[in-house]
Amino acid sequence: MHSLRWAWSYIRTYRTRLIMGLTLALVVSALNMINPYLAGKIVDKVIYGHQDNLLWKFLIVMIGFTFIRTVVRYGYQMMFEKLAQNVIYKMRKDLYDQLHRLDFSFYDQTKTGDLMARMTGDLEAVRHFTAWSIYMIFENAMLLVFGLGFMFYIHPPLALALLAVAPFIGFFAYRLTFAVRPTFTEIRNQFARLNSVVQENISGNRVVKAFAKEDYEIEKLNVENEAFKEKNLLSARVWEKYLPILDSLAGFLTVVMILIGGIMVIKGSLTFGELVTFNSLIWTLSNPMRMAGWLINDVQRFIASAEKVEDLLKTKSNITNNGKTVKLEEFKGVVEFERVHFSYGDKPVLKDISFKAKPGQTIGIIGPTGAGKSTLVNLLSRFYDATHGEVKIDGVNVKEWDLYKLRQEMAMVMQDIFLFSDTIEGNIAYGNPNATLGLVQAAAKMAEAHHFILELQDGYDTIVGERGVGLSGGQRQRIALARAILKNPSILILDDTTSSVDMETELKIQNTLKSTQQNKTCFIIAHRISSVKEADFILVMDHGRIIEKGKHEELLKKKGYYFTVYQNQFGNFDQKLLGQDVILVGA
Ligand code: ADP
């Protein structure tokens, strides 16, 4: 019922179409009574009454109504299909909007394959229910009502005798409903798992090949595929047990009718024509009974899928645009961390982080892998919110900023670079789609990408493959950097952006950024000292804490962690050989 109520929130927009469709289905169900009625009349009036002239009239009326019924049925079937397509269109759109609203922690915990299952298989189950099951249930129910009504009208005792089968049908239909529901939920969940394996294998096909793990991955899929098959068979075993029972009970109706009806005809309480009408009407009872099993399956399949779709639509994002959003006309880019702590779940990652950066300053962040560098900058764009303490921009807690304004004013080149399968120009202009080619090229020049782009087959019109396949790591980094520069943000965050770029090119990029991004606050996360050495100040992080802070020269004088890293990168190999700790830095 709950799923139906939820589906109704979508269907009700098209309730006029729904009511029209159901009305037409009602008409068709009523029209179904005409042929059995006329069949009885033909027997009584034409065969036994010898009124031969009536035969043609009856036949023409029968053909006429059959034609009308077919046309009307086609009409409402199309109505329901259209209704279902509109409903699914809206649901898909809502799901897609919701996927964009959900935050990083949701994506951390959810498999892409599961989301794809909701966007495809689950929506299809909802479509099937809306386009087909609704009117089939209604049509069959009405057929039953009209058929029974008509039978009671002709001969109540015989109708009552047939109705005696109904409680048995009801009993088995009820049992089927509850037995089959969990099996459809299982099938649906297994489908999501199967999808995840396929999706991961497509995305990670290069890794699979590089490690020659094809057999392992095929076996992994076989396991899920086998489980999917088994769960379908298990479900089939459940409903296959009930369908023959329902079918036999439906068939039993004919036996009851012939037996009791025959006796009544012999005794003269029923005409032969009426028995023929009963015989023709019997399918109005047996058909709904036979269909009951299939329709119950459809409804249960719908419920299993609708719950998943609804769950996703109702998932709340932890990162929301709070009511008290601040709308400052001019975003300056003063960044302040005040005693900030952050945990992923219950795993503390940032501890007591405090610093202040002003517009025009470049802040270098350095430290071993897992120190919390990326997490720190993620708090700026509110990919996650601080667990304690305050992250402020221009003196205002980031939670109070309009989320979209905040993100518009920032550009981040992430470690894991994602390029869309689009032209290079399209990729660079992603954050600023109205930019002219001139501006795109200027950004590419600043990112030292212009020359290699010109050397590509179609220059800026070259289509890069999914995720930027076809470009080297350093080329992808430079395109991502150009994309960030073109956005002209107040705060620029470069997370290990030039790690795959040679030192000479990196130096050129740094010089350009220095001269062109003067009024911006720029964060550079790096593992090369050369990348951060010119920064206004450098934060050295380890185990979620800032362990050293200052300019390059100041940090060297401290002879602490930074100094050791410097030595490791710029020489003094003697000390290394003498056994001093070699600290590997990475981002
Ligand atoms: P760095 O950028 O310095 O390499 P990160 O900020 O990426 O470090 O990670 C800091 C710590 O947080 C690591 O221990 C890492 O395993 C953990 N971590 C990073 N991202 C997540 C996440 N999405 N969920 C849970 N833990 C995470």
Coordinates of C-alpha atoms and ligand atoms in Angstrom, one line a residue:
M1 CA 0.0 0.0 0.0
H2 CA 2.8 2.3 0.9
S3 CA 4.4 1.9 -2.5
L4 CA 1.1 2.5 -4.2
R5 CA 0.6 5.7 -2.3
W6 CA 4.1 6.8 -3.3
A7 CA 3.4 5.9 -7.0
W8 CA 0.1 7.8 -6.7
S9 CA 2.0 10.9 -5.9
Y10 CA 3.4 10.7 -9.5
I11 CA 0.3 9.3 -11.2
R12 CA -2.1 11.8 -9.8
T13 CA -0.8 14.5 -12.1
Y14 CA -2.3 12.5 -14.9
R15 CA -5.4 11.4 -13.0
T16 CA -7.7 12.7 -15.8
R17 CA -6.0 10.3 -18.2
L18 CA -6.1 7.6 -15.6
I19 CA -9.8 8.0 -15.0
M20 CA -10.5 8.1 -18.8
G21 CA -8.5 4.9 -19.3
L22 CA -10.2 3.1 -16.4
T23 CA -13.6 4.3 -17.7
L24 CA -12.8 2.8 -21.1
A25 CA -11.6 -0.4 -19.5
L26 CA -14.9 -0.5 -17.6
V27 CA -16.8 -0.1 -20.9
V28 CA -14.8 -2.9 -22.6
S29 CA -15.5 -5.2 -19.6
A30 CA -19.2 -4.4 -19.9
L31 CA -19.1 -5.0 -23.7
N32 CA -17.6 -8.4 -23.0
M33 CA -21.0 -9.5 -21.8
I34 CA -22.7 -8.9 -25.1
N35 CA -21.3 -11.9 -27.1
P36 CA -22.2 -14.5 -24.4
Y37 CA -25.6 -13.0 -24.2
L38 CA -26.1 -13.1 -28.0
A39 CA -24.7 -16.7 -28.1
G40 CA -27.4 -17.8 -25.7
K41 CA -30.0 -16.0 -27.8
I42 CA -28.9 -17.6 -31.0
V43 CA -29.3 -21.0 -29.4
D44 CA -32.7 -20.3 -27.9
K45 CA -34.2 -18.1 -30.7
V46 CA -32.5 -19.3 -33.8
I47 CA -31.7 -23.0 -33.2
Y48 CA -34.6 -23.9 -30.9
G49 CA -37.0 -21.0 -31.8
H50 CA -36.4 -21.4 -35.6
Q51 CA -36.3 -17.6 -36.1
D52 CA -33.6 -17.9 -38.7
N53 CA -33.9 -14.3 -39.8
L54 CA -32.4 -13.2 -36.5
L55 CA -29.1 -15.0 -37.0
W56 CA -27.6 -12.4 -39.3
K57 CA -28.7 -9.6 -37.0
F58 CA -27.1 -11.3 -34.0
L59 CA -23.9 -12.0 -35.9
I60 CA -23.6 -8.4 -37.2
V61 CA -24.1 -7.0 -33.7
M62 CA -21.5 -9.5 -32.4
I63 CA -18.9 -8.5 -35.0
G64 CA -19.7 -4.8 -34.5
F65 CA -19.2 -4.9 -30.8
T66 CA -16.1 -7.1 -31.1
F67 CA -14.6 -4.4 -33.4
I68 CA -15.6 -1.6 -31.0
R69 CA -14.1 -3.5 -28.1
T70 CA -10.8 -4.0 -29.9
V71 CA -10.6 -0.3 -30.9
V72 CA -11.5 1.0 -27.4
R73 CA -9.0 -1.4 -25.8
Y74 CA -6.2 -0.3 -28.1
G75 CA -7.2 3.3 -27.2
Y76 CA -6.8 2.9 -23.4
Q77 CA -3.8 0.7 -23.7
M78 CA -2.1 3.6 -25.5
M79 CA -3.4 5.9 -22.8
F80 CA -1.8 3.8 -20.0
E81 CA 1.5 3.5 -21.9
K82 CA 1.6 7.3 -22.4
L83 CA 0.7 7.8 -18.7
A84 CA 3.5 5.3 -17.7
Q85 CA 6.1 7.0 -19.9
N86 CA 5.2 10.4 -18.4
V87 CA 5.4 9.0 -14.9
I88 CA 8.8 7.4 -15.6
Y89 CA 10.1 10.5 -17.2
K90 CA 9.3 12.5 -14.1
M91 CA 10.7 9.8 -11.8
R92 CA 13.9 9.5 -13.8
K93 CA 14.3 13.2 -13.7
D94 CA 13.7 13.3 -9.9
L95 CA 16.2 10.5 -9.4
Y96 CA 18.8 12.3 -11.5
D97 CA 18.2 15.6 -9.6
Q98 CA 18.5 13.7 -6.4
L99 CA 21.8 12.1 -7.5
H100 CA 23.2 15.6 -8.0
R101 CA 21.9 16.7 -4.6
L102 CA 23.5 13.8 -2.7
D103 CA 26.8 14.5 -1.0
F104 CA 30.2 12.8 -1.1
S105 CA 29.5 10.6 1.9
F106 CA 26.5 9.0 0.1
Y107 CA 28.7 8.2 -2.9
D108 CA 31.5 6.9 -0.5
Q109 CA 29.0 4.3 0.7
T110 CA 27.0 3.5 -2.5
K111 CA 27.9 1.4 -5.4
T112 CA 27.5 2.8 -8.8
G113 CA 26.0 -0.5 -10.0
D114 CA 23.3 -0.3 -7.4
L115 CA 22.4 3.2 -8.5
M116 CA 22.4 2.1 -12.1
A117 CA 20.0 -0.7 -11.2
R118 CA 17.6 1.8 -9.7
M119 CA 17.8 4.0 -12.8
T120 CA 17.2 1.1 -15.1
G121 CA 15.7 -2.2 -13.8
D122 CA 13.7 -0.7 -11.0
L123 CA 12.2 2.1 -13.1
E124 CA 11.3 -0.5 -15.7
A125 CA 9.4 -2.5 -13.1
V126 CA 7.5 0.7 -12.1
R127 CA 6.8 1.4 -15.8
H128 CA 5.5 -2.1 -16.4
F129 CA 3.2 -1.8 -13.4
T130 CA 1.8 1.6 -14.5
A131 CA 1.5 0.8 -18.2
W132 CA 0.1 -2.7 -17.9
S133 CA -0.6 -4.1 -14.5
I134 CA -3.0 -1.2 -13.3
Y135 CA -5.4 -1.6 -16.2
M136 CA -5.1 -5.4 -16.3
I137 CA -6.0 -5.6 -12.6
F138 CA -8.9 -3.3 -13.1
E139 CA -10.0 -4.9 -16.3
N140 CA -10.0 -8.4 -14.8
A141 CA -11.7 -7.2 -11.6
M142 CA -14.5 -5.6 -13.7
L143 CA -14.8 -8.6 -15.9
L144 CA -15.3 -10.7 -12.7
V145 CA -17.9 -8.2 -11.4
F146 CA -19.9 -8.0 -14.7
G147 CA -19.6 -11.7 -15.4
L148 CA -20.8 -12.7 -11.9
G149 CA -23.5 -10.0 -12.0
F150 CA -24.8 -11.3 -15.3
M151 CA -24.7 -14.9 -14.1
F152 CA -26.7 -14.0 -11.0
Y153 CA -29.1 -12.2 -13.2
I154 CA -29.7 -15.3 -15.4
H155 CA -29.6 -18.0 -12.8
P156 CA -28.6 -17.2 -9.2
P157 CA -28.3 -20.8 -7.9
L158 CA -25.9 -21.8 -10.7
A159 CA -23.9 -18.5 -10.2
L160 CA -23.7 -19.3 -6.5
A161 CA -22.4 -22.8 -7.2
L162 CA -19.6 -21.3 -9.3
L163 CA -18.8 -18.7 -6.7
A164 CA -18.1 -21.6 -4.2
V165 CA -14.7 -21.9 -5.8
A166 CA -13.8 -18.3 -5.0
P167 CA -12.7 -18.8 -1.4
F168 CA -10.1 -21.4 -2.5
I169 CA -8.8 -19.0 -5.1
G170 CA -8.6 -16.2 -2.6
F171 CA -6.8 -18.4 -0.1
F172 CA -4.1 -19.4 -2.6
A173 CA -3.8 -15.9 -4.1
Y174 CA -3.2 -14.6 -0.6
R175 CA -0.5 -17.2 0.1
L176 CA 1.2 -16.5 -3.2
T177 CA 1.3 -12.8 -2.4
F178 CA 3.3 -13.3 0.8
A179 CA 5.4 -16.1 -0.4
V180 CA 6.6 -14.4 -3.6
R181 CA 7.4 -10.9 -2.2
P182 CA 10.7 -11.6 -0.5
T183 CA 11.9 -13.5 -3.6
F184 CA 11.4 -10.5 -5.8
T185 CA 13.3 -8.3 -3.3
E186 CA 16.1 -10.9 -3.4
I187 CA 16.1 -10.9 -7.2
R188 CA 16.2 -7.1 -7.3
N189 CA 19.1 -6.9 -4.8
Q190 CA 21.1 -9.6 -6.7
F191 CA 20.5 -7.6 -9.9
A192 CA 22.1 -4.6 -8.3
R193 CA 25.1 -6.8 -7.2
L194 CA 25.5 -8.2 -10.7
N195 CA 25.3 -4.7 -12.1
S196 CA 28.1 -3.5 -9.8
V197 CA 30.4 -6.2 -10.9
V198 CA 29.8 -5.5 -14.6
Q199 CA 30.1 -1.7 -14.1
E200 CA 33.4 -2.0 -12.1
N201 CA 34.8 -4.3 -14.7
I202 CA 34.0 -2.0 -17.5
S203 CA 35.4 1.0 -15.7
G204 CA 38.4 -0.9 -14.5
N205 CA 39.1 -2.9 -17.6
R206 CA 42.6 -1.6 -17.9
V207 CA 43.6 -2.7 -14.5
V208 CA 42.0 -6.1 -15.1
K209 CA 44.1 -6.5 -18.3
A210 CA 47.2 -5.1 -16.8
F211 CA 47.1 -7.7 -14.0
A212 CA 45.9 -10.4 -16.4
K213 CA 43.0 -11.0 -14.0
E214 CA 40.4 -11.7 -16.7
D215 CA 39.8 -15.3 -15.4
Y216 CA 39.4 -14.1 -11.8
E217 CA 36.9 -11.3 -12.9
I218 CA 35.0 -13.7 -15.1
E219 CA 34.7 -16.1 -12.2
K220 CA 33.5 -13.2 -10.0
L221 CA 30.8 -12.4 -12.4
N222 CA 29.9 -16.1 -12.7
V223 CA 29.3 -16.2 -9.0
E224 CA 26.9 -13.3 -9.1
N225 CA 25.4 -14.5 -12.4
E226 CA 24.8 -17.9 -10.9
A227 CA 23.3 -16.3 -7.8
F228 CA 21.0 -14.2 -10.0
K229 CA 19.9 -17.3 -11.9
E230 CA 19.3 -19.2 -8.6
K231 CA 17.3 -16.4 -7.1
N232 CA 15.1 -16.2 -10.2
L233 CA 14.6 -19.9 -10.2
L234 CA 13.8 -19.8 -6.5
S235 CA 11.2 -17.2 -7.1
A236 CA 9.8 -19.2 -10.1
R237 CA 9.7 -22.3 -7.9
V238 CA 7.5 -20.3 -5.5
W239 CA 5.1 -19.0 -8.0
E240 CA 5.1 -22.1 -10.2
K241 CA 3.8 -23.9 -7.2
Y242 CA 0.7 -21.7 -7.0
L243 CA 0.0 -20.9 -10.6
P244 CA -1.1 -24.5 -11.5
I245 CA -3.4 -24.5 -8.5
L246 CA -5.0 -21.3 -9.5
D247 CA -5.2 -22.6 -13.1
S248 CA -6.8 -25.9 -12.0
L249 CA -9.3 -24.1 -9.9
A250 CA -10.2 -21.9 -12.9
G251 CA -10.6 -25.0 -15.0
F252 CA -12.7 -26.6 -12.3
L253 CA -15.3 -23.9 -12.9
T254 CA -16.1 -25.4 -16.3
V255 CA -16.6 -28.8 -14.7
V256 CA -18.9 -27.4 -12.0
M257 CA -20.8 -25.4 -14.7
I258 CA -21.3 -28.4 -17.1
L259 CA -22.3 -30.7 -14.2
I260 CA -24.7 -28.5 -12.3
G261 CA -25.9 -26.6 -15.4
G262 CA -26.5 -29.8 -17.3
I263 CA -28.6 -31.2 -14.5
M264 CA -30.6 -28.0 -14.4
V265 CA -31.1 -28.1 -18.2
I266 CA -32.3 -31.7 -17.9
K267 CA -34.6 -30.7 -15.1
G268 CA -35.9 -27.7 -17.1
S269 CA -34.9 -25.0 -14.7
L270 CA -32.3 -23.6 -17.2
T271 CA -32.7 -23.2 -21.0
F272 CA -30.0 -24.6 -23.2
G273 CA -29.4 -21.1 -24.5
E274 CA -28.8 -19.9 -20.9
L275 CA -26.3 -22.7 -20.4
V276 CA -24.5 -21.6 -23.5
T277 CA -24.4 -18.1 -22.2
F278 CA -23.0 -19.4 -18.9
N279 CA -20.5 -21.4 -20.8
S280 CA -19.4 -18.3 -22.7
L281 CA -19.3 -16.3 -19.5
I282 CA -17.2 -18.8 -17.6
W283 CA -14.0 -17.2 -18.9
T284 CA -14.9 -13.9 -17.2
L285 CA -14.4 -15.8 -14.0
S286 CA -11.6 -18.2 -15.0
N287 CA -9.5 -15.6 -16.8
P288 CA -9.1 -13.2 -13.8
M289 CA -8.4 -16.3 -11.7
R290 CA -5.7 -17.5 -14.0
M291 CA -4.3 -13.9 -14.3
A292 CA -4.3 -13.4 -10.5
G293 CA -1.0 -15.3 -10.1
W294 CA 0.8 -13.2 -12.8
L295 CA -0.7 -10.0 -11.6
I296 CA 0.3 -10.7 -8.0
N297 CA 3.8 -11.3 -9.3
D298 CA 3.8 -8.0 -11.1
V299 CA 2.6 -6.1 -8.1
Q300 CA 5.2 -7.7 -5.8
R301 CA 7.9 -7.0 -8.4
F302 CA 6.7 -3.4 -8.5
I303 CA 6.8 -3.1 -4.7
A304 CA 10.3 -4.5 -4.5
S305 CA 11.5 -1.9 -7.1
A306 CA 9.4 1.0 -5.9
E307 CA 10.8 0.7 -2.4
K308 CA 14.3 1.1 -3.8
V309 CA 13.5 4.0 -6.0
E310 CA 11.6 5.7 -3.2
D311 CA 14.4 5.0 -0.7
L312 CA 16.9 6.8 -3.0
L313 CA 14.6 9.7 -3.5
K314 CA 14.1 10.1 0.2
T315 CA 17.8 9.8 1.1
K316 CA 18.8 13.0 2.8
S317 CA 22.0 14.8 2.0
N318 CA 24.1 15.8 5.0
I319 CA 25.3 18.8 3.1
T320 CA 22.4 21.1 2.6
N321 CA 21.9 24.7 1.8
N322 CA 20.9 26.0 5.2
G323 CA 18.1 28.5 5.5
K324 CA 20.3 31.4 6.7
T325 CA 22.4 31.6 3.5
V326 CA 24.6 34.6 3.2
K327 CA 24.6 36.5 0.0
L328 CA 27.7 38.6 -0.1
E329 CA 28.0 40.5 -3.3
E330 CA 31.8 40.4 -3.3
F331 CA 33.5 37.2 -2.5
K332 CA 37.0 37.9 -1.4
G333 CA 38.5 34.5 -0.5
V334 CA 39.8 34.9 3.1
V335 CA 40.0 31.4 4.4
E336 CA 40.1 30.6 8.1
F337 CA 40.2 27.3 9.9
E338 CA 39.4 27.6 13.6
R339 CA 40.2 24.5 15.6
V340 CA 38.8 22.2 13.0
H341 CA 38.3 18.5 13.6
F342 CA 37.0 16.1 11.1
S343 CA 36.1 12.4 11.1
Y344 CA 35.0 10.0 8.4
G345 CA 32.4 8.1 10.4
D346 CA 34.2 7.5 13.7
K347 CA 37.7 7.7 12.1
P348 CA 39.3 11.0 13.1
V349 CA 41.2 12.4 10.1
L350 CA 41.8 16.1 10.9
K351 CA 42.7 17.3 14.4
D352 CA 42.7 20.8 15.7
I353 CA 43.5 22.5 12.4
S354 CA 43.8 26.3 12.6
F355 CA 45.3 28.8 10.1
K356 CA 44.3 31.8 8.1
A357 CA 44.9 32.6 4.5
K358 CA 44.3 35.9 2.7
P359 CA 43.4 36.6 -0.9
G360 CA 46.5 36.7 -3.0
Q361 CA 48.3 34.2 -0.8
T362 CA 49.5 30.8 -1.9
I363 CA 49.4 28.1 0.7
G364 CA 51.4 25.0 0.2
I365 CA 50.3 21.8 1.9
I366 CA 52.7 19.0 2.2
G367 CA 52.9 15.7 4.2
P368 CA 52.8 12.0 3.8
T369 CA 50.0 10.1 2.1
G370 CA 46.9 9.8 4.3
A371 CA 48.0 12.9 6.4
G372 CA 44.6 14.6 5.6
K373 CA 45.7 17.1 3.0
S374 CA 42.9 16.4 0.5
T375 CA 40.4 16.1 3.4
L376 CA 41.4 19.6 4.6
V377 CA 40.6 21.2 1.2
N378 CA 37.5 19.2 0.8
L379 CA 36.0 21.0 3.8
L380 CA 36.4 24.3 1.9
S381 CA 33.9 23.4 -0.8
R382 CA 31.7 21.6 1.7
F383 CA 32.2 18.2 0.2
Y384 CA 32.1 17.3 3.8
D385 CA 31.4 19.4 6.9
A386 CA 33.8 19.8 9.8
T387 CA 32.9 17.7 12.8
H388 CA 34.0 20.4 15.3
G389 CA 35.4 23.9 14.8
E390 CA 34.7 26.3 12.0
V391 CA 35.8 26.7 8.5
K392 CA 35.2 30.3 7.5
I393 CA 35.4 32.2 4.3
D394 CA 35.4 36.0 4.5
G395 CA 34.6 35.6 8.1
V396 CA 31.4 33.5 7.5
N397 CA 31.1 29.8 8.4
V398 CA 30.9 27.9 5.1
K399 CA 27.7 26.3 6.2
E400 CA 26.0 29.6 6.1
W401 CA 27.1 30.4 2.5
D402 CA 24.9 29.7 -0.4
L403 CA 26.3 26.3 -1.4
Y404 CA 26.2 27.0 -5.1
K405 CA 27.7 30.4 -4.8
L406 CA 30.4 29.0 -2.6
R407 CA 31.3 26.3 -5.1
Q408 CA 31.1 28.7 -8.0
E409 CA 33.7 30.9 -6.4
M410 CA 36.1 27.9 -6.0
A411 CA 37.8 25.8 -8.5
M412 CA 39.5 22.5 -7.6
V413 CA 41.7 20.3 -9.6
M414 CA 41.3 17.0 -7.8
Q415 CA 43.8 14.2 -7.6
D416 CA 41.5 11.9 -9.5
I417 CA 41.0 13.8 -12.7
F418 CA 37.8 13.3 -14.5
L419 CA 37.4 14.4 -18.1
F420 CA 34.1 14.0 -19.9
S421 CA 33.9 12.3 -23.3
D422 CA 33.7 15.6 -25.1
T423 CA 36.0 17.9 -27.0
I424 CA 39.0 19.4 -25.3
E425 CA 37.4 22.8 -25.7
G426 CA 34.2 21.4 -24.1
N427 CA 36.1 20.0 -21.2
I428 CA 38.1 23.2 -20.5
A429 CA 34.9 25.3 -20.8
Y430 CA 33.0 23.0 -18.5
G431 CA 32.8 25.5 -15.6
N432 CA 32.3 28.5 -18.0
P433 CA 30.3 27.2 -21.0
N434 CA 30.0 30.7 -22.5
A435 CA 33.7 31.2 -22.8
T436 CA 35.0 32.0 -26.3
L437 CA 37.6 29.9 -27.9
G438 CA 40.1 32.7 -27.2
L439 CA 39.5 32.5 -23.5
V440 CA 39.7 28.7 -23.6
Q441 CA 43.0 29.0 -25.4
A442 CA 44.3 31.6 -22.9
A443 CA 43.5 29.3 -20.0
A444 CA 45.2 26.4 -21.8
K445 CA 48.3 28.5 -22.4
M446 CA 48.5 29.3 -18.7
A447 CA 48.2 25.6 -17.9
E448 CA 50.9 24.9 -20.4
A449 CA 48.4 22.8 -22.4
H450 CA 48.0 24.9 -25.5
H451 CA 51.0 23.4 -27.4
F452 CA 50.2 19.8 -26.9
I453 CA 46.5 20.4 -27.7
L454 CA 47.5 22.0 -31.1
E455 CA 49.5 18.9 -31.9
L456 CA 46.5 16.6 -31.4
Q457 CA 44.7 15.5 -34.5
D458 CA 41.7 17.9 -34.2
G459 CA 43.3 20.4 -31.8
Y460 CA 40.7 21.8 -29.5
D461 CA 38.0 19.8 -31.2
T462 CA 39.7 16.5 -30.4
I463 CA 37.3 14.3 -28.6
V464 CA 38.8 12.7 -25.5
G465 CA 37.6 9.3 -24.5
E466 CA 35.7 8.5 -21.4
R467 CA 37.7 9.9 -18.4
G468 CA 40.2 11.4 -20.8
V469 CA 41.4 8.1 -22.3
G470 CA 44.0 8.9 -25.0
L471 CA 45.8 11.5 -23.0
S472 CA 48.8 11.1 -20.8
G473 CA 48.5 11.7 -17.0
G474 CA 50.3 15.0 -17.3
Q475 CA 48.2 16.1 -20.2
R476 CA 45.0 15.3 -18.3
Q477 CA 46.3 17.3 -15.3
R478 CA 47.0 20.3 -17.5
I479 CA 43.5 20.2 -19.1
A480 CA 42.0 20.0 -15.7
L481 CA 44.1 22.9 -14.6
A482 CA 43.0 25.0 -17.6
R483 CA 39.4 24.1 -16.7
A484 CA 39.9 25.4 -13.2
I485 CA 41.7 28.6 -14.4
L486 CA 39.0 29.4 -16.9
K487 CA 36.4 29.4 -14.2
N488 CA 38.3 32.4 -12.7
P489 CA 37.6 31.4 -9.1
S490 CA 38.4 33.4 -6.0
I491 CA 39.9 30.3 -4.4
L492 CA 42.0 27.9 -6.5
I493 CA 42.8 24.5 -5.1
L494 CA 45.3 22.3 -6.8
D495 CA 45.4 18.8 -5.3
D496 CA 48.6 17.2 -6.6
T497 CA 47.9 18.8 -9.9
T498 CA 51.3 18.9 -11.4
S499 CA 52.7 15.6 -10.1
S500 CA 52.8 14.0 -13.6
V501 CA 54.1 17.2 -15.2
D502 CA 57.8 17.5 -15.7
M503 CA 59.6 19.9 -13.4
E504 CA 60.4 22.5 -16.2
T505 CA 56.8 22.7 -17.2
E506 CA 55.7 22.8 -13.6
L507 CA 57.9 25.8 -13.0
K508 CA 56.5 27.6 -16.0
I509 CA 53.0 26.9 -14.8
Q510 CA 53.9 28.2 -11.3
N511 CA 55.3 31.4 -12.7
T512 CA 52.2 32.0 -14.8
L513 CA 49.9 31.3 -11.9
K514 CA 51.9 33.7 -9.7
S515 CA 51.6 36.5 -12.2
T516 CA 48.0 36.0 -13.2
Q517 CA 46.3 34.8 -10.1
Q518 CA 47.4 37.7 -7.9
N519 CA 44.2 38.3 -6.1
K520 CA 43.2 34.7 -5.6
T521 CA 43.7 32.5 -2.6
C522 CA 45.6 29.5 -3.9
F523 CA 46.1 26.1 -2.2
I524 CA 48.7 23.8 -3.6
I525 CA 48.9 20.3 -2.3
A526 CA 52.0 18.6 -3.5
H527 CA 54.7 16.1 -2.6
R528 CA 57.5 17.9 -4.4
I529 CA 59.1 20.6 -2.3
S530 CA 59.6 22.5 -5.6
S531 CA 55.9 22.8 -6.0
V532 CA 55.3 24.6 -2.7
K533 CA 58.6 26.3 -2.0
E534 CA 57.4 29.7 -3.3
A535 CA 54.3 29.6 -1.3
D536 CA 53.5 32.4 1.2
F537 CA 53.3 29.8 3.8
I538 CA 53.4 26.0 3.9
L539 CA 51.4 23.7 6.1
V540 CA 53.2 20.5 6.9
M541 CA 50.7 17.8 7.9
D542 CA 51.0 14.5 9.5
H543 CA 48.4 12.2 11.0
G544 CA 45.7 14.9 10.6
R545 CA 47.6 17.6 12.4
I546 CA 49.6 20.6 11.2
I547 CA 53.0 19.8 12.6
E548 CA 55.0 22.6 11.0
K549 CA 54.0 25.9 9.4
G550 CA 55.9 28.7 7.8
K551 CA 57.8 29.8 4.7
H552 CA 60.2 27.6 2.9
E553 CA 63.3 29.1 4.5
E554 CA 61.8 29.2 8.0
L555 CA 60.8 25.5 7.8
L556 CA 64.3 24.5 6.6
K557 CA 65.7 26.3 9.6
K558 CA 63.5 24.3 11.9
K559 CA 65.3 21.2 10.8
G560 CA 62.1 19.1 11.3
Y561 CA 60.0 17.0 8.9
Y562 CA 60.1 19.5 6.1
F563 CA 63.8 19.8 6.3
T564 CA 64.2 16.0 6.1
V565 CA 61.9 15.8 3.0
Y566 CA 63.9 18.6 1.5
Q567 CA 67.1 16.7 2.0
N568 CA 65.6 13.6 0.6
Q569 CA 64.5 15.4 -2.5
F570 CA 67.4 17.7 -3.1
G571 CA 70.4 15.6 -2.0
N572 CA 72.4 15.0 1.1
F573 CA 72.3 11.4 0.2
D574 CA 75.2 10.8 2.6
Q575 CA 72.8 11.1 5.6
K576 CA 70.4 8.8 4.0
L577 CA 73.1 6.3 3.6
L578 CA 74.2 6.8 7.2
G579 CA 70.8 5.5 8.2
Q580 CA 68.7 8.6 8.8
D581 CA 65.0 8.1 8.3
V582 CA 64.0 8.3 4.8
I583 CA 60.5 9.8 4.7
L584 CA 58.6 9.1 1.6
V585 CA 56.2 11.8 0.8
G586 CA 53.2 11.4 -1.3
A587 CA 49.9 13.1 -1.9
Ligands
ADP1 P1 46.1 12.9 1.9 O1 45.4 13.8 0.9 O2 47.0 13.6 2.8 O3 46.8 11.7 1.2 P2 43.4 12.2 2.6 O4 42.8 13.4 3.1 O5 43.1 11.7 1.3 O6 45.0 12.2 2.8 O7 43.1 11.0 3.6 C1 43.2 11.1 5.0 C2 42.7 9.9 5.7 O8 41.3 9.8 5.5 C3 43.3 8.6 5.2 O9 43.5 7.7 6.3 C4 42.2 8.0 4.3 O10 42.3 6.6 4.3 C5 41.0 8.5 4.9 N1 39.9 8.8 4.0 C6 40.1 9.6 2.9 N2 38.9 9.7 2.2 C7 38.0 8.9 2.9 C8 36.6 8.6 2.7 N3 35.9 9.1 1.7 N4 36.0 7.8 3.6 C9 36.7 7.3 4.7 N5 38.0 7.6 4.9 C10 38.7 8.4 4.0

